[in-house]
Coordinates of C-alpha atoms in Angstrom, one line a residue:
M1 CA -6.1 6.4 27.0
E2 CA -9.2 5.9 29.1
L3 CA -9.7 9.6 29.6
Y4 CA -10.1 10.2 25.8
D5 CA -11.4 6.8 24.9
V6 CA -8.8 6.1 22.3
S7 CA -6.5 3.2 21.6
K8 CA -2.7 3.1 22.2
S9 CA -2.1 3.0 18.4
T10 CA -4.0 6.2 18.0
I11 CA -1.9 8.0 20.6
V12 CA 1.3 6.6 19.0
K13 CA 0.2 7.8 15.5
A14 CA -0.6 11.2 16.9
L15 CA 2.8 11.5 18.6
E16 CA 4.5 10.4 15.4
R17 CA 2.7 13.1 13.4
L18 CA 3.6 15.8 15.9
E19 CA 7.2 14.7 15.9
N20 CA 7.3 14.6 12.0
R21 CA 6.0 18.2 12.0
G22 CA 8.8 19.2 14.4
L23 CA 6.4 20.2 17.2
I24 CA 7.7 17.6 19.7
Y25 CA 10.7 15.3 20.2
Q26 CA 11.0 12.1 22.1
V27 CA 13.9 11.0 24.3
Q28 CA 13.9 7.3 25.0
G29 CA 13.6 6.7 28.8
S30 CA 12.8 10.4 29.5
G31 CA 9.6 11.3 27.7
V32 CA 8.0 13.5 25.2
F33 CA 8.9 17.2 25.0
V34 CA 7.5 20.2 23.2
R35 CA 9.9 22.1 20.9
R36 CA 10.3 25.8 20.9
P37 CA 8.1 27.8 18.5
K38 CA 9.5 28.1 15.0
R39 CA 12.3 30.7 14.8
A40 CA 13.1 33.0 11.9
D41 CA 15.9 31.6 9.7
Y42 CA 15.3 28.1 11.0
V43 CA 14.9 25.2 8.6
N44 CA 13.0 22.1 9.8
L45 CA 14.7 19.2 8.1
I46 CA 12.1 16.7 9.3
D47 CA 9.0 18.3 7.8
N48 CA 10.6 20.4 5.1
N49 CA 8.3 22.4 2.9
G50 CA 11.1 23.6 0.8
F51 CA 13.8 26.2 1.6
T52 CA 11.8 29.0 0.0
A53 CA 8.8 28.3 2.3
D54 CA 11.0 28.0 5.4
L55 CA 13.1 31.1 4.6
P56 CA 10.6 33.5 2.9
M57 CA 12.6 36.6 3.6
H58 CA 15.7 35.4 1.7
K59 CA 16.3 35.0 -1.9
M60 CA 17.4 31.5 -2.7
A61 CA 19.9 30.4 -5.3
S62 CA 21.3 27.0 -6.4
K63 CA 24.3 25.7 -8.1
V64 CA 24.8 22.4 -9.8
L65 CA 28.1 20.9 -8.5
T66 CA 28.1 17.7 -10.5
L67 CA 26.0 16.2 -13.2
R68 CA 26.8 12.8 -14.6
K69 CA 24.9 10.1 -16.6
I70 CA 24.7 6.8 -14.7
K71 CA 23.6 3.3 -15.4
P72 CA 20.5 3.0 -13.2
P73 CA 20.4 0.2 -10.7
K74 CA 17.8 -2.5 -11.3
K75 CA 15.5 -1.2 -8.5
F76 CA 15.5 2.3 -10.1
K77 CA 14.7 0.9 -13.5
L78 CA 11.6 -0.9 -12.0
S79 CA 10.4 2.1 -10.0
L80 CA 10.9 4.5 -12.8
A81 CA 9.4 2.1 -15.4
L82 CA 12.5 2.2 -17.6
S83 CA 11.9 -1.2 -19.2
R84 CA 11.7 0.3 -22.7
P85 CA 12.9 -1.4 -25.9
R86 CA 16.6 -0.9 -26.6
S87 CA 15.6 1.3 -29.6
M88 CA 14.2 3.9 -27.2
K89 CA 16.9 5.9 -25.4
Y90 CA 16.6 7.2 -21.9
G91 CA 19.0 8.7 -19.4
V92 CA 19.4 8.7 -15.7
Y93 CA 21.5 11.4 -14.1
A94 CA 23.1 11.8 -10.7
I95 CA 23.0 15.4 -9.6
S96 CA 24.8 17.1 -6.7
M97 CA 23.3 20.5 -6.0
L98 CA 23.9 23.2 -3.5
M99 CA 21.1 25.6 -2.4
F100 CA 22.0 28.8 -0.5
C101 CA 20.7 32.2 0.5
V102 CA 22.0 35.2 -1.4

């Protein structure tokens, strides 16, 4: 910290950003380690830019497995601003989807 004249919180934030980008990983009690460079056909689930960005050489496809209308929980209603008058209809759907390379 003294060498670069930065606070501990700055170092912690920098390490968190590097870890979120998949460049390093931390092992409690052992330290911080650098990950191997990105490999072809590897999807980083921590900092996902989308499957098409992570797998540019593959054609992606998707299939809807289930689609069902649900009654939204109260917290969803609030976050989605669904407090409309009863005369206005809206729908909330639960979707299960599978993405794959073809």
